[in-house]
C-alpha positions as a printed Julia matrix, in Angstrom:
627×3 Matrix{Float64}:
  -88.97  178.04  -29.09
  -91.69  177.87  -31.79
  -95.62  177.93  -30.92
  -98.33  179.62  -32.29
  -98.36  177.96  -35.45
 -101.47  175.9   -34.44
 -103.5   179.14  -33.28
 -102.87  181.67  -30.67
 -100.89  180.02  -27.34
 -101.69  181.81  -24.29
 -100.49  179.0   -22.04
  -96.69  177.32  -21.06
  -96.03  176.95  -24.42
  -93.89  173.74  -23.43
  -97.24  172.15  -22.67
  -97.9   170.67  -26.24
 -101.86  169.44  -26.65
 -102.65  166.02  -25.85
 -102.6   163.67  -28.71
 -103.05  159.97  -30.01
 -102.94  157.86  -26.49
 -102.79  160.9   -24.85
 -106.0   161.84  -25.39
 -107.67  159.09  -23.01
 -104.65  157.5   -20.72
 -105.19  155.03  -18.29
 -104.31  155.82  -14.68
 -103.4   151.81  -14.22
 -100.88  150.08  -16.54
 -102.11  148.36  -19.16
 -102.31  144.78  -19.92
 -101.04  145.85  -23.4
  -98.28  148.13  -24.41
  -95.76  148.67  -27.11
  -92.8   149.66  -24.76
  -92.39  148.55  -21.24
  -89.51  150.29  -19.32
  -88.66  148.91  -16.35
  -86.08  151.49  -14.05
  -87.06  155.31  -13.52
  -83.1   156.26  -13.16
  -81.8   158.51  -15.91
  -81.31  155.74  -19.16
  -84.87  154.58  -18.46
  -85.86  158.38  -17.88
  -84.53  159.58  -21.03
  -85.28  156.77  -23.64
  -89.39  157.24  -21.73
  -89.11  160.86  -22.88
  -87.78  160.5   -26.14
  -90.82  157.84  -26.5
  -93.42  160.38  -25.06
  -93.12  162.8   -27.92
  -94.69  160.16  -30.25
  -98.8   160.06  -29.94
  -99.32  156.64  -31.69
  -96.76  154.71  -28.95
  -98.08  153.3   -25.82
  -95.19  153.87  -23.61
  -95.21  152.81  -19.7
  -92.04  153.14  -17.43
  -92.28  151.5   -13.83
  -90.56  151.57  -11.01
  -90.49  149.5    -7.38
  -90.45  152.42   -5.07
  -93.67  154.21   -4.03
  -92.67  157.39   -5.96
  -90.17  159.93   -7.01
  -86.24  159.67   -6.48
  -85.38  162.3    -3.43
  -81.38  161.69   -3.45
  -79.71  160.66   -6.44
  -75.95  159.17   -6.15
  -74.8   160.46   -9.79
  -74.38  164.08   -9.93
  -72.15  164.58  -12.39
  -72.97  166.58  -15.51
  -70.71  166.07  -18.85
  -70.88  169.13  -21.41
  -72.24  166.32  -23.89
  -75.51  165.69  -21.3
  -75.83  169.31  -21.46
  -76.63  169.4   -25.36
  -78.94  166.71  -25.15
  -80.73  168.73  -21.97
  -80.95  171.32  -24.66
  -82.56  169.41  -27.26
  -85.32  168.27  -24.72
  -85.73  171.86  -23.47
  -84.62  172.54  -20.16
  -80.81  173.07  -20.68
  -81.41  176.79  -19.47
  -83.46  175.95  -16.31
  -80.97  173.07  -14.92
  -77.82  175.22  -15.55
  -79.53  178.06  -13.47
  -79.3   175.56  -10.49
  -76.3   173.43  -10.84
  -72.58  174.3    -9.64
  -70.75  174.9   -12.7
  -67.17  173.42  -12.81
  -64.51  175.66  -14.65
  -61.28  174.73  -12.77
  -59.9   171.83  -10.85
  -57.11  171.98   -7.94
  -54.86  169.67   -6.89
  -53.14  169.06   -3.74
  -50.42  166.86   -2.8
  -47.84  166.45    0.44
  -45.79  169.29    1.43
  -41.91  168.93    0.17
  -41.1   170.14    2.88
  -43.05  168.58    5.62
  -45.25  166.01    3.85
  -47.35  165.49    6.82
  -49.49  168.61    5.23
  -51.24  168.97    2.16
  -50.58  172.12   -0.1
  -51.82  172.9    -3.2
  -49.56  172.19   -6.67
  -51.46  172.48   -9.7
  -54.97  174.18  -11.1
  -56.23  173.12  -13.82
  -59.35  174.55  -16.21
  -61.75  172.52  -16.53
  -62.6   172.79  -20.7
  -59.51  174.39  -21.91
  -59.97  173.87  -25.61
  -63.27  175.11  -25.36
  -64.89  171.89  -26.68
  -68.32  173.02  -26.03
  -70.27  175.9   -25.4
  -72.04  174.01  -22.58
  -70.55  173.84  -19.17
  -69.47  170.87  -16.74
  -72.21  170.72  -14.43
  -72.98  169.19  -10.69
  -76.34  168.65   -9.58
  -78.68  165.95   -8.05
  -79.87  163.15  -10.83
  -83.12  163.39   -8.92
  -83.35  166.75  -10.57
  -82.54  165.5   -13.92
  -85.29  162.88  -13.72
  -87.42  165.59  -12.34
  -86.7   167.55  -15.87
  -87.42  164.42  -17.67
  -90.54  163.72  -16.11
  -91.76  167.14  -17.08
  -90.67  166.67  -20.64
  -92.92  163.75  -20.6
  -95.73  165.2   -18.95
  -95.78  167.99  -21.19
  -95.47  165.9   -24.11
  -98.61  165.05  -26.7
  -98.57  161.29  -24.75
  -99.0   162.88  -20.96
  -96.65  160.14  -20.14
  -95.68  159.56  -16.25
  -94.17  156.64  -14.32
  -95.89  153.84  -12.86
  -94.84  153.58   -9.52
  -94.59  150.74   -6.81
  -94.2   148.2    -9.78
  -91.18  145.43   -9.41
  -89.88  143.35  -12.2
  -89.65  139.66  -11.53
  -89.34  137.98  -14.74
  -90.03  138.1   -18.45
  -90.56  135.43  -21.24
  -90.42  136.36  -24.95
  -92.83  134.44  -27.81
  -94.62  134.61  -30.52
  -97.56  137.31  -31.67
  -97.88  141.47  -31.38
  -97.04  141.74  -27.95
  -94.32  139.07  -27.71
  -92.73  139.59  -24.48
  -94.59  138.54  -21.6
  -93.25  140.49  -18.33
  -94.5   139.32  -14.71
  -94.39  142.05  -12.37
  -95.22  142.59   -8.84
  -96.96  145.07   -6.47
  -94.66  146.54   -3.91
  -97.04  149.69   -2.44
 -100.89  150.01   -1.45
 -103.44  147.91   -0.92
 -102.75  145.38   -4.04
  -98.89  145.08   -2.51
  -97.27  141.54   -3.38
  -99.5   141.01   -6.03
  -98.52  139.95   -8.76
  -99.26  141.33  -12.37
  -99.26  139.99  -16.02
  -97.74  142.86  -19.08
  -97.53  141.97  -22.38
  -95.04  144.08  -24.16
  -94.05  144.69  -28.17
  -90.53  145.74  -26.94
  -88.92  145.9   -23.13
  -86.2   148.18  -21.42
  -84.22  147.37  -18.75
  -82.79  150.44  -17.23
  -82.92  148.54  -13.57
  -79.79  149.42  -12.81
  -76.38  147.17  -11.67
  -78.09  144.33  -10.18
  -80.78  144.39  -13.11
  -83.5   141.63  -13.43
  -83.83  142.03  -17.08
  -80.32  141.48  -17.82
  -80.76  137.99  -15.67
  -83.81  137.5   -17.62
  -81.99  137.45  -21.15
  -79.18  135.45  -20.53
  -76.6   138.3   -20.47
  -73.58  137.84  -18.56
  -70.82  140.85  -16.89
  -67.47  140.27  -17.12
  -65.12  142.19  -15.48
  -62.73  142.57  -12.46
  -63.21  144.2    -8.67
  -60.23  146.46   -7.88
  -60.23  145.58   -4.36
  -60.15  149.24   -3.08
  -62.63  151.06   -1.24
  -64.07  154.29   -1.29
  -66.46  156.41    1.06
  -68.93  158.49   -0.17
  -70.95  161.11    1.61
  -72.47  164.56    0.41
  -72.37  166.88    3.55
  -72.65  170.38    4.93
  -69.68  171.28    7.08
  -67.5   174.15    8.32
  -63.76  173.8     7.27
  -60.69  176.37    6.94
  -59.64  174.25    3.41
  -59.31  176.9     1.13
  -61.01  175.32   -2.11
  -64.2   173.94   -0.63
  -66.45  175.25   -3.41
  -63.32  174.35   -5.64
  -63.75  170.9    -7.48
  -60.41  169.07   -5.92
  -58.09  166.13   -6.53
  -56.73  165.74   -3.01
  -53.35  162.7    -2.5
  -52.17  162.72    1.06
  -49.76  160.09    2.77
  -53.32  159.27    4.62
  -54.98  158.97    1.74
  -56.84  160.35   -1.51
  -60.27  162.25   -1.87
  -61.58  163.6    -4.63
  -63.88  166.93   -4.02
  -66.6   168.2    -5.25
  -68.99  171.46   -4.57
  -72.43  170.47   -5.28
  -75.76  172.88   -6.26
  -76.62  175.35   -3.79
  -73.64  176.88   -2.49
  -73.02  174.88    0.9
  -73.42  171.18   -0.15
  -70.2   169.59   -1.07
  -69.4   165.6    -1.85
  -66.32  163.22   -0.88
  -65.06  160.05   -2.2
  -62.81  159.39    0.66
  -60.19  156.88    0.08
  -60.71  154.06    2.3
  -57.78  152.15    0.57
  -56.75  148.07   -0.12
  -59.82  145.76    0.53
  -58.84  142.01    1.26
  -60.09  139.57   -1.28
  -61.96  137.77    1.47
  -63.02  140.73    3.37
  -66.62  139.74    1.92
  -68.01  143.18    2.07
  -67.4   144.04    5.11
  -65.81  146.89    4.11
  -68.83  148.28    3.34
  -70.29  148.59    7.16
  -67.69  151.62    7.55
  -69.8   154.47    9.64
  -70.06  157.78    8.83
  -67.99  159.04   11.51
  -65.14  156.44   10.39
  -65.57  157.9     6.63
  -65.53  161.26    8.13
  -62.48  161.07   10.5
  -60.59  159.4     7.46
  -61.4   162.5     5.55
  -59.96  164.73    8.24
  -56.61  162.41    8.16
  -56.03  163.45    4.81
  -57.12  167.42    4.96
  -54.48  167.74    7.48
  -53.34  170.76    8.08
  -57.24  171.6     7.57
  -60.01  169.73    9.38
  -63.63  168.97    8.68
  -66.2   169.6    11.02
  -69.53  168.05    9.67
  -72.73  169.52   10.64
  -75.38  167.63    8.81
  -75.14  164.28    6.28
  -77.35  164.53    3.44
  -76.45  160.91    2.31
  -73.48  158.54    2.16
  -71.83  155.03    0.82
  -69.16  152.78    0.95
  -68.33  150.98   -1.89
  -65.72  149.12   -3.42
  -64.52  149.72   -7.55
  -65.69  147.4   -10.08
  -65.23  147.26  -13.9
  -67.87  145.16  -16.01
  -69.58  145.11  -19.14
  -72.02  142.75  -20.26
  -71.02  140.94  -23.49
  -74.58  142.03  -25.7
  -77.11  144.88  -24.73
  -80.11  142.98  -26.2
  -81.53  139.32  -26.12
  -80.15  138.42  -29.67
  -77.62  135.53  -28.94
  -74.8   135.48  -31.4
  -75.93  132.48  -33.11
  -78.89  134.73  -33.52
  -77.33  137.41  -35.0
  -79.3   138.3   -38.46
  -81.68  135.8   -38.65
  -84.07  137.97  -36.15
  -84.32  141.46  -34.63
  -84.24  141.83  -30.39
  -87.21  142.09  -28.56
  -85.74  143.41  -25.15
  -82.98  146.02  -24.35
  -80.92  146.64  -21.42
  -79.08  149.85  -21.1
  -77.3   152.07  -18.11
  -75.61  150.28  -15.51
  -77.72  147.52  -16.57
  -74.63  147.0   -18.98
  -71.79  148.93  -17.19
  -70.36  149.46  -13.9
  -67.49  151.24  -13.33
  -66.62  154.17  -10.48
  -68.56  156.94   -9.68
  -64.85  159.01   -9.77
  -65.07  160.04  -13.7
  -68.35  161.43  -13.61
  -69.49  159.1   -16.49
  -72.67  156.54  -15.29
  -75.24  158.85  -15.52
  -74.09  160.53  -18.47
  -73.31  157.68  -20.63
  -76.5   155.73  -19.27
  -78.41  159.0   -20.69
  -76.78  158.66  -24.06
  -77.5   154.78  -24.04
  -81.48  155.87  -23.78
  -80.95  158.66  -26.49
  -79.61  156.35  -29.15
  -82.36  153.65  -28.48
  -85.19  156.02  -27.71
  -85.39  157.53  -31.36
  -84.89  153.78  -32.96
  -87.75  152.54  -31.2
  -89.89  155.32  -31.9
  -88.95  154.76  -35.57
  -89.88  151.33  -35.68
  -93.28  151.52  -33.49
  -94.6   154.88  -35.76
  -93.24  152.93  -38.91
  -91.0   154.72  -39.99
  -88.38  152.32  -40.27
  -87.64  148.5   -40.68
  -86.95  146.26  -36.94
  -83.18  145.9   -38.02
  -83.02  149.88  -37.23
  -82.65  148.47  -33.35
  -79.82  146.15  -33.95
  -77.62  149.24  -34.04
  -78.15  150.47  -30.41
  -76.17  146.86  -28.85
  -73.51  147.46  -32.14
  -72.83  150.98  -31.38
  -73.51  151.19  -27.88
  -71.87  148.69  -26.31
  -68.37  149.72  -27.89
  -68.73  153.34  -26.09
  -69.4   151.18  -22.75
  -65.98  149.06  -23.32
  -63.71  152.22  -24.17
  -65.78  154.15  -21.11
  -64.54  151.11  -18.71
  -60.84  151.37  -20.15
  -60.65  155.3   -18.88
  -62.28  154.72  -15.62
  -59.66  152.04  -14.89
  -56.75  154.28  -15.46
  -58.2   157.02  -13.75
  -59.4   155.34  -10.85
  -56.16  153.81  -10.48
  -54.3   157.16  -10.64
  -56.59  158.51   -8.12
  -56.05  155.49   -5.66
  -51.78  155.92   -5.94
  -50.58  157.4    -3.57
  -48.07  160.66   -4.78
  -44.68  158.55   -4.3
  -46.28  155.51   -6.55
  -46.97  158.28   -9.54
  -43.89  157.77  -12.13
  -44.04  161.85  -12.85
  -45.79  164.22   -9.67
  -47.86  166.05  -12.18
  -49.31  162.66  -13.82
  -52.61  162.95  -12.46
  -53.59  166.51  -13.88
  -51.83  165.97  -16.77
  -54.05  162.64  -17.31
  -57.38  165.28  -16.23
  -56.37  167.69  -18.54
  -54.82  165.69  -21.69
  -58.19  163.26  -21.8
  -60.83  166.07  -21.21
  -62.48  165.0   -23.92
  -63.32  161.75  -23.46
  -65.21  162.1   -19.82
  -66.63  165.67  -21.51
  -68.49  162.97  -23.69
  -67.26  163.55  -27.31
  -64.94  160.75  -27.84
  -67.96  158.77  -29.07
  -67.35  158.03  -32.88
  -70.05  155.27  -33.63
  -68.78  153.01  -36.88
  -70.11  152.57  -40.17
  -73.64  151.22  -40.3
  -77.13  151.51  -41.97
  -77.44  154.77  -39.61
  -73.57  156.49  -40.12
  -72.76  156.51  -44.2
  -69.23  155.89  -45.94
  -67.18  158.66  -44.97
  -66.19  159.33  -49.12
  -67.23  162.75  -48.95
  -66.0   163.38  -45.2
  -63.43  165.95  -46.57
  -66.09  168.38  -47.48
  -66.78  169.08  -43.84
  -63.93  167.93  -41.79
  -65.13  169.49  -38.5
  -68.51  167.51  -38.83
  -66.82  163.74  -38.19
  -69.05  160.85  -39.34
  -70.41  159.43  -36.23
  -69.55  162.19  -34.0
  -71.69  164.23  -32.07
  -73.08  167.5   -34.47
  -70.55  170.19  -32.7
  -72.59  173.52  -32.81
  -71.26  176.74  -34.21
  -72.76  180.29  -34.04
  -74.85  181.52  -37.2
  -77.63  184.43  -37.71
  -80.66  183.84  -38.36
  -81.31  185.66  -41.09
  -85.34  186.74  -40.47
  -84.77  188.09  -37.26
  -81.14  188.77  -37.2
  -80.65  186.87  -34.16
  -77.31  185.33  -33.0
  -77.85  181.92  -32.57
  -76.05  178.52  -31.97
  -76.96  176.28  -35.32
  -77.16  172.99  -33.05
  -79.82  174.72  -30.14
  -82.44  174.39  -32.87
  -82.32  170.29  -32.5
  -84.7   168.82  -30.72
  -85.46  165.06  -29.06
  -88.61  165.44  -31.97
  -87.51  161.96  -33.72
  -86.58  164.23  -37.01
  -83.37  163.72  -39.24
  -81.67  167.34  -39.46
  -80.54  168.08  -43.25
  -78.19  170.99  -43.02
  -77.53  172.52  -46.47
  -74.08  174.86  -46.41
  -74.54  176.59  -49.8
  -71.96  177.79  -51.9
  -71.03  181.0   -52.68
  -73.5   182.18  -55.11
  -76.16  184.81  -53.04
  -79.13  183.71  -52.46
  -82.05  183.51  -55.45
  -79.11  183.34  -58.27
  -78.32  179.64  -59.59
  -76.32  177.86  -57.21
  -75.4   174.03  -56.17
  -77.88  174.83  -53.1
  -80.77  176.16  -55.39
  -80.48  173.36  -57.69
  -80.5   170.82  -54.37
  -83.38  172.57  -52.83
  -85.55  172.66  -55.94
  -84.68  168.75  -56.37
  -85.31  168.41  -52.81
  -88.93  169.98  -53.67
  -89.67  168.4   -56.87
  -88.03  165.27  -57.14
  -90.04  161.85  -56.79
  -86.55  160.36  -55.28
  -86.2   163.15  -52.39
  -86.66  161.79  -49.1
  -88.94  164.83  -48.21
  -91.39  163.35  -51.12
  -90.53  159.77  -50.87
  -90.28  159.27  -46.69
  -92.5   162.08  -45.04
  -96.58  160.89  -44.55
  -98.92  162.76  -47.04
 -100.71  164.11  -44.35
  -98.35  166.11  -41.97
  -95.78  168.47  -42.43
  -93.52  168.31  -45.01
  -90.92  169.19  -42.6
  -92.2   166.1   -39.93
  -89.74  164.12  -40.89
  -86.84  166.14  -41.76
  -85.63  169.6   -40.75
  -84.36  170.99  -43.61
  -82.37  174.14  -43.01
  -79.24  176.31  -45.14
  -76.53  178.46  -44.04
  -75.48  181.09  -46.19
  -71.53  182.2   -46.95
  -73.14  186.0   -46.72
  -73.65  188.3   -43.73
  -77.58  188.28  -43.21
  -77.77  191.31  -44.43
  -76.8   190.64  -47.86
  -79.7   187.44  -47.82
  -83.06  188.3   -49.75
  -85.25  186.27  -48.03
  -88.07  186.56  -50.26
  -84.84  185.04  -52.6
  -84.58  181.84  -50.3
  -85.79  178.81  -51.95
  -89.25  177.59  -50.92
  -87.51  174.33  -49.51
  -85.85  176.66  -46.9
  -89.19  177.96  -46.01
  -91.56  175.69  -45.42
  -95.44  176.11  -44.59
  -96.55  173.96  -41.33
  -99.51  173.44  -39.44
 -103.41  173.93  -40.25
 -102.65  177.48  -41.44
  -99.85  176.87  -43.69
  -97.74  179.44  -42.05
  -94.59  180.11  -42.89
  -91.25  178.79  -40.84
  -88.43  181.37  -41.04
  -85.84  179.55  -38.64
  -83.92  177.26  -41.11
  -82.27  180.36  -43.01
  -79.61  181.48  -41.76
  -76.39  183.4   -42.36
  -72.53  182.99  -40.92
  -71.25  185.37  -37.84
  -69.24  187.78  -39.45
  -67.22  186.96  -35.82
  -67.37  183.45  -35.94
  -67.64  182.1   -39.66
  -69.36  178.41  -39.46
  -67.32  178.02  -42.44
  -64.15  178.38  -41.34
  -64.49  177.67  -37.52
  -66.09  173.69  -39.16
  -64.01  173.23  -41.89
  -66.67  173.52  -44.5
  -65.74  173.68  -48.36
  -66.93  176.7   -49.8
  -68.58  174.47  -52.45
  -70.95  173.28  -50.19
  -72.44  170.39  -48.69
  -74.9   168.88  -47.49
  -74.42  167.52  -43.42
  -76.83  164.61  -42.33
  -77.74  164.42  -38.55
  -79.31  161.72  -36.72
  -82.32  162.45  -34.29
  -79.9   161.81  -31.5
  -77.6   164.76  -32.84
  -74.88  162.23  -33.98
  -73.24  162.91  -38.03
  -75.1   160.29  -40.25
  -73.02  161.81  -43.5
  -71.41  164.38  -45.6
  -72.36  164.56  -49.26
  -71.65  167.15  -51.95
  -74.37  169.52  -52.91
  -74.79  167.38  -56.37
  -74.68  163.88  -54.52
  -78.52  163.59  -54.64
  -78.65  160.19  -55.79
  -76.48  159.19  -52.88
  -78.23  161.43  -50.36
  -81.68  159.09  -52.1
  -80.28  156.16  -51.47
  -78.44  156.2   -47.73
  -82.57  156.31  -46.23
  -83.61  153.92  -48.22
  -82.88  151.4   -45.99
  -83.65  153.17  -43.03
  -87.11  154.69  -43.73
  -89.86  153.64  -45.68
  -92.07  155.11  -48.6
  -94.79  156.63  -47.0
């Protein structure tokens, strides 16, 4: 964490100074605002934070209830959410109160009496180590908790707008094209109605969404006509892995277990099996008690005695995407830019088994929080935003393909699976995917030709920017290279020099001085004359050399930039390989160098060679402008 740099911080130094509309916000929404975000669940939450970090963007988020969520359903943390925690700042805090998931057991009928469970198989949970982050459980009313912070701490002092409901939206002409009609639903002014005029609109209202009605978007999909019961409960058992994530098959039926935050809690999906195609929902009246004796059925020999029910559900498995994420109709397609987005479960529904709605809705807000920012601070042409419904809505369909295999396997019972280990070897052989960092978004204006891809092999185009230990080389701290990324809006350039040490000529110094000097670098040609020359691109090199053989006083001045009214130096973009863990090797990275482009949403933009200047020019020219 870096402070200071404006004068001397005696206060939470997460608490950044009010700025821009910040400075005076309204209590009451505004007749006028650039983005409207309608749903406070955790793809509204995420794409409002994102948003708040930007002082010239009047950004409200509302929501229908009277205030905060108190019992989230999702609760299910992927690796991949946990980097992006860690770029908005509170990865350490939520891992200090989540139950961390390292191994998963499986049980299945006794052989020899199959009336009884007993336990087959164990499986760990990242066994490839895939991230440094772990697999997380914890309430998504926390996680919007975390975001709302982020938020309020931010320059904007954004918060929601509660006891708001959507009812309709038109989009015209003008400034503020999309006219949104809302309602009242708390306090004295409840049921009436209210008038927003919007530059851009959200919809992050969730499965039955009101904005997706609005634009014409259509789900497609199929019901799997099986049922499942839900509940999160405190209860004394004698089953051995209670605080043990579990994959339970039984000739009663399936559950799948998991230990939630705190120690006692624990959840069930409690197979509730076939649902008639006429049975109308009546499924869905199943009590508690039924739910709960079910669950017992298939502990057998072990039984359940519930003391107190936090929350519970009955629901039945669906599998549907929506055929566009934005209100540009196909015939529409390049002849204007969209107006309104929808992401979340807005756009996809799927089960709750995989762990995956919260965690993909999250990434759906990242990817379209940073494009709108870049648009409304002009930064960057309106057909920046016609990316998020390209690239995101591909993720969505390949998300709903796993979920229907693995729900399926779940809902077999063990003599219907063609092998008896095919459900942990499905868990363990596809960890990636649910982990989140399957996600390889396709060429476009943001992700570059992948000519040069060879140069850093273990930094895929489109891929999520897999972090790697380094030194810094002005402290000598270990670090992780990706930690330092922030939700700030900035482009990360990462310069991996060759081997030439550090003030003798090199590919690197050449590229920094041009970087410096150049009227065709983007730091001259794409960062506002009056900020910091590092506000629109973090610039930062990693040395072949120990830290100890780095000069610093060597390091080009591009390296070591001078921000904020004093012109202080920054000394936390140099840095130097682990002599235990060399980035070079461990990523792949040709000892020539190269240069690795990141997105603002941590995803690989592109790989160019150290000499490639002209190429590294002319991939943001279309994406920002001069300033």
């Amino acid at each position: 964490m870096q402070f200071h740099h404006h004068g001397y911080v005696s206060t939470d130094p997460r608490m950044q100074a009010p700025a821009g509309v910040g400075l005076n916000r309204p209590e009451e929404l505004p007749e006028k605002v650039d983005v409207l975000i309608v749903g406070t669940g955790p793809a509204g939450m995420i794409t409002a934070a994102q948003l708040s970090q930007f002082p010239s963007i009047t950004t409200r988020i509302i929501e229908r209830r009277g205030g905060r969520l108190a019992i989230g359903q999702a609760d299910g943390i992927q690796a991949r959410s946990v980097e992006t925690f860690q770029a908005f700042g509170f990865a350490e805090r939520i891992i200090a109160e989540a139950y961390r998931i390292t191994e998963m057991a499986f049980w299945k009928p006794d052989p020899t009496d199959p009336t009884r469970i007993i336990r087959t198989a164990r499986a760990v949970d990242d066994p490839t180590g895939i991230s440094e982050f772990p697999h997380l459980i914890v309430n998504q009313a926390r996680v919007l908790d975390y975001f709302a912070d982020v938020m309020a701490n931010s320059p904007t002092r954004m918060k929601p707008d509660y006891g708001y409901e959507f009812l309709g939206l038109e989009v015209g002409e003008g400034e503020y094209p999309v006219t949104v009609r809302l309602t009242h639903t708390t306090g004295a002014l409840e049921g009436e109605g209210r008038i927003v005029h919007a530059k851009y609109v959200v919809g992050a209202d969730g499965a039955r969404s009101g904005v997706r009605h609005a634009i014409g978007c259509t789900m497609a999909g199929d019901q799997a006509f099986h049922a499942w019961g839900v509940m999160d409960v405190l209860a004394v058992t004698d089953f051995p892995d209670i605080r043990t994530k579990c994959a339970i098959q039984s000739e009663a039926g399936s559950i799948l277990h998991i230990p939630r935050e705190g120690g006692y809690l624990f959840r069930m999906y409690v197979d509730l099996g076939e649902v008639a195609a006429d049975n109308k929902g009546a499924i869905r009246s199943t009590t508690i008690e039924e739910i709960i004796a079910k669950a017992n059925d298939i502990l057998h020999p072990y039984t359940l005695d519930v003391k107190n029910v936090a929350w519970h559900s009955v629901y039945e498995v669906a599998h549907r995407l929506t055929d566009r994420f934005d209100d540009v109709v196909p015939e529409d397609l390049g002849s204007r830019t969209p107006r309104v987005f929808i992401t979340g479960d807005a756009c996809h529904t799927h089960s709750a088994k995989a762990g995956q709605g919260m965690n993909v809705s999250m990434q759906d807000g990242f990817n379209l929080g940073w494009k709108l920012a870049h648009v409304l601070d002009g930064r960057s042409p309106e057909s920046l935003l016609s990316t998020y419904s390209a690239e995101r809505q591909v993720v969505a369909k390949n998300l709903i393909e796993f979920d229907k295999e693995w729900s399926t396997l779940m809902a077999r019972k063990p003599e219907e699976l063609s092998d008896p280990a095919e459900l942990e070897t499905f868990y363990t052989s596809t960890a990636e995917f649910p982990a989140g960092f399957m996600t390889q978004y396709a060429r476009s204006m943001v992700i570059g030709e992948a000519t040069h891809e060879a140069l850093a092999v273990g930094f895929p185009l489109g891929k999520r920017f897999k972090s790697a230990p380094v030194v810094r080389v002005a402290d000598a701290n270990p670090v992780q290279l990706g930690h330092h990324h922030r939700a700030d809006g900035r482009w990360r350039l990462y310069a991996f020099a060759d081997a030439a040490a550090a003030g003798a000529a090199s590919g690197v110094a050449d590229w920094a001085e041009w970087l410096r000097t150049s009227p065709d670098s983007p730091l001259l040609v794409h960062t506002p004359k009056d900020t910091d020359v590092d506000s629109v691109f973090d610039v930062k090199v990693i040395y072949q050399q120990a830290h100890t053989a780095i000069d610093i006083a060597r390091v080009p001045d591009t390296f070591l930039p001078r921000v904020g009214p004093f012109e202080l130096i920054d000394y936390e973009k140099v840095y130097a390989t682990d002599p235990l863990h060399d980035i070079f090797d461990l990523r792949g990275i040709d000892r020539g160098g190269a240069v690795v482009v990141v997105r603002p949403d941590q995803y690989v933009a592109n790989v160019l060679p150290l000499s490639a200047t002209d190429e590294l020019a002319a991939f943001f020219r279309p994406i920002l402008f001069a300033r």
